[in-house]
PDB file of C-alpha atoms in Angstrom:
ATOM      1  CA  MET A   1      -9.870 -10.052  80.568  1.00 71.00           C
ATOM      2  CA  GLY A   2      -9.451  -8.680  77.020  1.00 81.00           C
ATOM      3  CA  ILE A   3     -10.143 -12.082  75.426  1.00 87.00           C
ATOM      4  CA  ILE A   4     -13.295 -12.497  77.521  1.00 90.00           C
ATOM      5  CA  MET A   5     -14.551  -9.072  76.425  1.00 86.00           C
ATOM      6  CA  ILE A   6     -13.870  -9.953  72.777  1.00 84.00           C
ATOM      7  CA  LEU A   7     -15.814 -13.195  73.207  1.00 88.00           C
ATOM      8  CA  PHE A   8     -18.705 -11.347  74.899  1.00 86.00           C
ATOM      9  CA  THR A   9     -18.756  -8.833  72.052  1.00 85.00           C
ATOM     10  CA  LEU A  10     -18.662 -11.639  69.485  1.00 85.00           C
ATOM     11  CA  LEU A  11     -21.583 -13.328  71.230  1.00 89.00           C
ATOM     12  CA  GLY A  12     -23.382  -9.983  71.276  1.00 86.00           C
ATOM     13  CA  GLY A  13     -22.927  -9.700  67.514  1.00 85.00           C
ATOM     14  CA  ILE A  14     -24.246 -13.227  67.037  1.00 87.00           C
ATOM     15  CA  ALA A  15     -27.256 -12.415  69.219  1.00 88.00           C
ATOM     16  CA  LEU A  16     -27.864  -9.179  67.293  1.00 85.00           C
ATOM     17  CA  SER A  17     -27.931 -10.936  63.920  1.00 85.00           C
ATOM     18  CA  ALA A  18     -30.146 -13.706  65.271  1.00 88.00           C
ATOM     19  CA  GLN A  19     -32.480 -11.090  66.749  1.00 90.00           C
ATOM     20  CA  SER A  20     -32.562  -9.251  63.409  1.00 88.00           C
ATOM     21  CA  ALA A  21     -33.525 -12.434  61.595  1.00 88.00           C
ATOM     22  CA  VAL A  22     -36.282 -13.320  64.061  1.00 92.00           C
ATOM     23  CA  ASN A  23     -37.618  -9.755  64.215  1.00 91.00           C
ATOM     24  CA  GLY A  24     -37.559  -9.430  60.427  1.00 88.00           C
ATOM     25  CA  THR A  25     -39.694 -12.543  60.082  1.00 90.00           C
ATOM     26  CA  PHE A  26     -41.935 -11.563  62.987  1.00 92.00           C
ATOM     27  CA  SER A  27     -42.511  -8.092  61.508  1.00 92.00           C
ATOM     28  CA  ARG A  28     -44.165  -9.613  58.433  1.00 90.00           C
ATOM     29  CA  LYS A  29     -47.000 -10.813  60.678  1.00 93.00           C
ATOM     30  CA  ALA A  30     -47.061  -8.280  63.509  1.00 93.00           C
ATOM     31  CA  GLY A  31     -45.823  -5.146  61.708  1.00 94.00           C
ATOM     32  CA  THR A  32     -42.527  -3.267  61.962  1.00 92.00           C
ATOM     33  CA  ILE A  33     -43.436  -0.820  64.710  1.00 93.00           C
ATOM     34  CA  GLU A  34     -45.366  -3.447  66.662  1.00 95.00           C
ATOM     35  CA  THR A  35     -42.426  -5.866  66.528  1.00 94.00           C
ATOM     36  CA  THR A  36     -40.066  -3.144  67.740  1.00 92.00           C
ATOM     37  CA  PHE A  37     -42.461  -2.290  70.576  1.00 94.00           C
ATOM     38  CA  LEU A  38     -42.852  -5.930  71.624  1.00 94.00           C
ATOM     39  CA  THR A  39     -39.072  -6.408  71.572  1.00 92.00           C
ATOM     40  CA  PHE A  40     -38.536  -3.448  73.893  1.00 91.00           C
ATOM     41  CA  ILE A  41     -41.399  -4.380  76.231  1.00 95.00           C
ATOM     42  CA  THR A  42     -40.113  -7.956  76.536  1.00 94.00           C
ATOM     43  CA  GLY A  43     -36.561  -6.703  77.024  1.00 92.00           C
ATOM     44  CA  THR A  44     -37.736  -4.284  79.709  1.00 93.00           C
ATOM     45  CA  MET A  45     -39.472  -7.061  81.618  1.00 95.00           C
ATOM     46  CA  PHE A  46     -36.402  -9.304  81.339  1.00 94.00           C
ATOM     47  CA  LEU A  47     -34.043  -6.544  82.514  1.00 92.00           C
ATOM     48  CA  ALA A  48     -36.352  -5.669  85.427  1.00 92.00           C
ATOM     49  CA  ILE A  49     -35.958  -9.246  86.686  1.00 95.00           C
ATOM     50  CA  VAL A  50     -32.178  -9.147  86.154  1.00 94.00           C
ATOM     51  CA  ILE A  51     -31.959  -5.840  88.050  1.00 93.00           C
ATOM     52  CA  LEU A  52     -33.969  -7.282  90.948  1.00 91.00           C
ATOM     53  CA  PHE A  53     -31.533 -10.148  91.414  1.00 93.00           C
ATOM     54  CA  PHE A  54     -28.212  -8.757  90.205  1.00 92.00           C
ATOM     55  CA  GLY A  55     -28.517  -4.958  90.040  1.00 89.00           C
ATOM     56  CA  GLN A  56     -25.835  -3.025  91.876  1.00 88.00           C
ATOM     57  CA  GLY A  57     -26.151   0.412  90.290  1.00 85.00           C
ATOM     58  CA  ASN A  58     -28.467   3.321  90.879  1.00 87.00           C
ATOM     59  CA  LEU A  59     -31.511   3.169  88.623  1.00 85.00           C
ATOM     60  CA  PHE A  60     -32.533   6.649  89.784  1.00 87.00           C
ATOM     61  CA  ALA A  61     -29.317   8.153  88.380  1.00 87.00           C
ATOM     62  CA  ILE A  62     -31.492   8.834  85.340  1.00 84.00           C
ATOM     63  CA  PHE A  63     -32.557  12.023  87.126  1.00 88.00           C
ATOM     64  CA  GLU A  64     -28.964  13.133  87.677  1.00 90.00           C
ATOM     65  CA  VAL A  65     -27.437  12.805  84.194  1.00 88.00           C
ATOM     66  CA  PRO A  66     -27.412  15.506  81.513  1.00 89.00           C
ATOM     67  CA  ILE A  67     -30.415  15.238  79.192  1.00 87.00           C
ATOM     68  CA  TRP A  68     -28.239  14.621  76.107  1.00 86.00           C
ATOM     69  CA  GLN A  69     -27.114  11.301  77.628  1.00 87.00           C
ATOM     70  CA  LEU A  70     -30.707  10.096  77.627  1.00 86.00           C
ATOM     71  CA  SER A  71     -30.703  10.326  73.809  1.00 88.00           C
ATOM     72  CA  ALA A  72     -29.182   6.828  73.801  1.00 87.00           C
ATOM     73  CA  VAL A  73     -32.652   5.464  74.554  1.00 87.00           C
ATOM     74  CA  PHE A  74     -34.108   6.961  71.381  1.00 89.00           C
ATOM     75  CA  LEU A  75     -31.062   5.982  69.334  1.00 90.00           C
ATOM     76  CA  GLY A  76     -31.531   2.362  70.446  1.00 88.00           C
ATOM     77  CA  VAL A  77     -35.190   2.421  69.461  1.00 90.00           C
ATOM     78  CA  LEU A  78     -34.349   3.911  66.047  1.00 91.00           C
ATOM     79  CA  PHE A  79     -31.651   1.296  65.520  1.00 91.00           C
ATOM     80  CA  LEU A  80     -34.004  -1.586  66.219  1.00 90.00           C
ATOM     81  CA  LEU A  81     -36.844  -0.041  64.194  1.00 91.00           C
ATOM     82  CA  PHE A  82     -34.609   0.467  61.143  1.00 91.00           C
ATOM     83  CA  ASN A  83     -33.205  -3.055  61.511  1.00 90.00           C
ATOM     84  CA  VAL A  84     -36.652  -4.649  61.698  1.00 90.00           C
ATOM     85  CA  PHE A  85     -37.646  -2.696  58.594  1.00 90.00           C
ATOM     86  CA  ALA A  86     -34.498  -3.490  56.577  1.00 90.00           C
ATOM     87  CA  VAL A  87     -33.987  -7.222  57.166  1.00 89.00           C
ATOM     88  CA  PRO A  88     -37.031  -8.445  55.193  1.00 89.00           C
ATOM     89  CA  LYS A  89     -36.114  -6.107  52.320  1.00 87.00           C
ATOM     90  CA  ILE A  90     -32.340  -6.553  51.901  1.00 87.00           C
ATOM     91  CA  GLY A  91     -31.465  -9.581  54.067  1.00 86.00           C
ATOM     92  CA  ILE A  92     -29.581 -10.084  57.295  1.00 86.00           C
ATOM     93  CA  ILE A  93     -25.997  -9.836  56.023  1.00 85.00           C
ATOM     94  CA  ALA A  94     -26.621  -6.671  53.980  1.00 87.00           C
ATOM     95  CA  THR A  95     -28.384  -5.121  56.975  1.00 88.00           C
ATOM     96  CA  SER A  96     -25.610  -6.192  59.349  1.00 87.00           C
ATOM     97  CA  ILE A  97     -22.748  -4.908  57.216  1.00 86.00           C
ATOM     98  CA  THR A  98     -24.596  -1.639  56.629  1.00 88.00           C
ATOM     99  CA  VAL A  99     -24.977  -1.262  60.407  1.00 89.00           C
ATOM    100  CA  ILE A 100     -21.267  -1.967  60.840  1.00 87.00           C
ATOM    101  CA  ILE A 101     -20.351   0.644  58.228  1.00 88.00           C
ATOM    102  CA  GLY A 102     -22.591   3.156  59.989  1.00 90.00           C
ATOM    103  CA  GLN A 103     -20.918   2.318  63.297  1.00 89.00           C
ATOM    104  CA  LEU A 104     -17.468   2.696  61.752  1.00 87.00           C
ATOM    105  CA  VAL A 105     -18.274   6.043  60.154  1.00 90.00           C
ATOM    106  CA  ILE A 106     -19.667   7.624  63.320  1.00 92.00           C
ATOM    107  CA  GLY A 107     -17.005   5.902  65.430  1.00 90.00           C
ATOM    108  CA  ILE A 108     -14.246   7.399  63.288  1.00 91.00           C
ATOM    109  CA  VAL A 109     -15.833  10.854  63.524  1.00 92.00           C
ATOM    110  CA  ILE A 110     -16.287  10.548  67.314  1.00 94.00           C
ATOM    111  CA  ASP A 111     -12.696   9.303  67.732  1.00 93.00           C
ATOM    112  CA  HIS A 112     -11.266  11.990  65.454  1.00 94.00           C
ATOM    113  CA  PHE A 113     -12.934  14.850  67.307  1.00 95.00           C
ATOM    114  CA  GLY A 114     -13.010  13.261  70.780  1.00 94.00           C
ATOM    115  CA  TRP A 115     -16.762  13.804  71.148  1.00 93.00           C
ATOM    116  CA  PHE A 116     -18.546  12.592  74.302  1.00 87.00           C
ATOM    117  CA  ASN A 117     -15.268  12.715  76.268  1.00 87.00           C
ATOM    118  CA  SER A 118     -13.812   9.847  74.227  1.00 89.00           C
ATOM    119  CA  LEU A 119     -10.187   9.192  73.419  1.00 91.00           C
ATOM    120  CA  VAL A 120      -8.950  11.287  70.472  1.00 94.00           C
ATOM    121  CA  ILE A 121      -7.695   9.049  67.662  1.00 93.00           C
ATOM    122  CA  PRO A 122      -6.989  10.965  64.443  1.00 93.00           C
ATOM    123  CA  LEU A 123      -8.353   9.751  61.117  1.00 92.00           C
ATOM    124  CA  ASP A 124      -5.537   8.138  59.123  1.00 94.00           C
ATOM    125  CA  MET A 125      -5.146   6.212  55.877  1.00 94.00           C
ATOM    126  CA  LYS A 126      -5.616   2.834  57.571  1.00 93.00           C
ATOM    127  CA  ARG A 127      -9.070   3.900  58.745  1.00 90.00           C
ATOM    128  CA  TRP A 128      -9.957   5.274  55.302  1.00 92.00           C
ATOM    129  CA  PHE A 129      -8.972   1.958  53.731  1.00 93.00           C
ATOM    130  CA  ALA A 130     -10.986   0.026  56.318  1.00 90.00           C
ATOM    131  CA  LEU A 131     -14.073   2.063  55.407  1.00 89.00           C
ATOM    132  CA  LEU A 132     -13.428   1.656  51.690  1.00 92.00           C
ATOM    133  CA  PHE A 133     -13.136  -2.134  51.959  1.00 93.00           C
ATOM    134  CA  MET A 134     -16.310  -2.337  54.050  1.00 88.00           C
ATOM    135  CA  ILE A 135     -18.197  -0.337  51.416  1.00 90.00           C
ATOM    136  CA  ILE A 136     -16.832  -2.601  48.680  1.00 93.00           C
ATOM    137  CA  ALA A 137     -17.932  -5.646  50.711  1.00 89.00           C
ATOM    138  CA  LEU A 138     -21.419  -4.141  51.099  1.00 87.00           C
ATOM    139  CA  TYR A 139     -21.622  -3.565  47.348  1.00 89.00           C
ATOM    140  CA  PHE A 140     -20.795  -7.192  46.538  1.00 89.00           C
ATOM    141  CA  ILE A 141     -23.058  -8.597  49.250  1.00 86.00           C
ATOM    142  CA  TYR A 142     -25.977  -6.414  48.165  1.00 84.00           C
ATOM    143  CA  LYS A 143     -25.482  -7.268  44.483  1.00 85.00           C
ATOM    144  CA  GLY A 144     -25.292 -10.975  45.357  1.00 84.00           C
ATOM    145  CA  ASN A 145     -28.485 -10.689  47.392  1.00 78.00           C
ATOM    146  CA  MET A 146     -30.303  -8.974  44.540  1.00 78.00           C
ATOM    147  CA  ARG A 147     -29.117 -11.587  42.031  1.00 77.00           C
ATOM    148  CA  SER A 148     -30.250 -14.420  44.330  1.00 74.00           C
ATOM    149  CA  ASN A 149     -33.582 -12.654  44.774  1.00 70.00           C
ATOM    150  CA  GLU A 150     -34.065 -12.299  41.014  1.00 72.00           C
ATOM    151  CA  GLU A 151     -33.197 -15.981  40.473  1.00 68.00           C
ATOM    152  CA  ALA A 152     -35.652 -17.036  43.196  1.00 68.00           C
ATOM    153  CA  ASN A 153     -38.385 -14.897  41.629  1.00 69.00           C
ATOM    154  CA  ALA A 154     -37.642 -16.337  38.164  1.00 67.00           C
ATOM    155  CA  ASP A 155     -37.949 -19.887  39.574  1.00 65.00           C
ATOM    156  CA  ILE A 156     -41.334 -19.025  41.101  1.00 69.00           C
ATOM    157  CA  ILE A 157     -42.616 -17.635  37.782  1.00 69.00           C
ATOM    158  CA  ASN A 158     -41.447 -20.669  35.811  1.00 60.00           C
TER     159      ASN A 158
END
């Protein structure tokens, strides 16, 4: 089961980067906020159909959970909005690795303190090094993107 979950997560990452690329391009014509809105509306309609045929949970549990748990909705919207805004400006890979670094940072903090009833995993040197290498990777990717951008602009001018 673990391998299947890893494959599902890998496919989710592939879908997320593909979505970022499409939304980044779409936002140039429709606008950043409009693209984000259309993505969520379309996703809502798709999930409504999936729930009709495959749903087994309790959709009305929304009225029974603590209000802080509903913040995930707004966090998802912010994530997509920031992604749609960033991709056309810094590229897909720089956006993706920045998202991953953000996920690692907050994940390490949540693990370290056991927030949201999660497993407590103390911050150690291995995790610090992982963060450091990700930041170094972001630096080189971003610099490479900027250099490629400058070269492309120089070719257009000439």
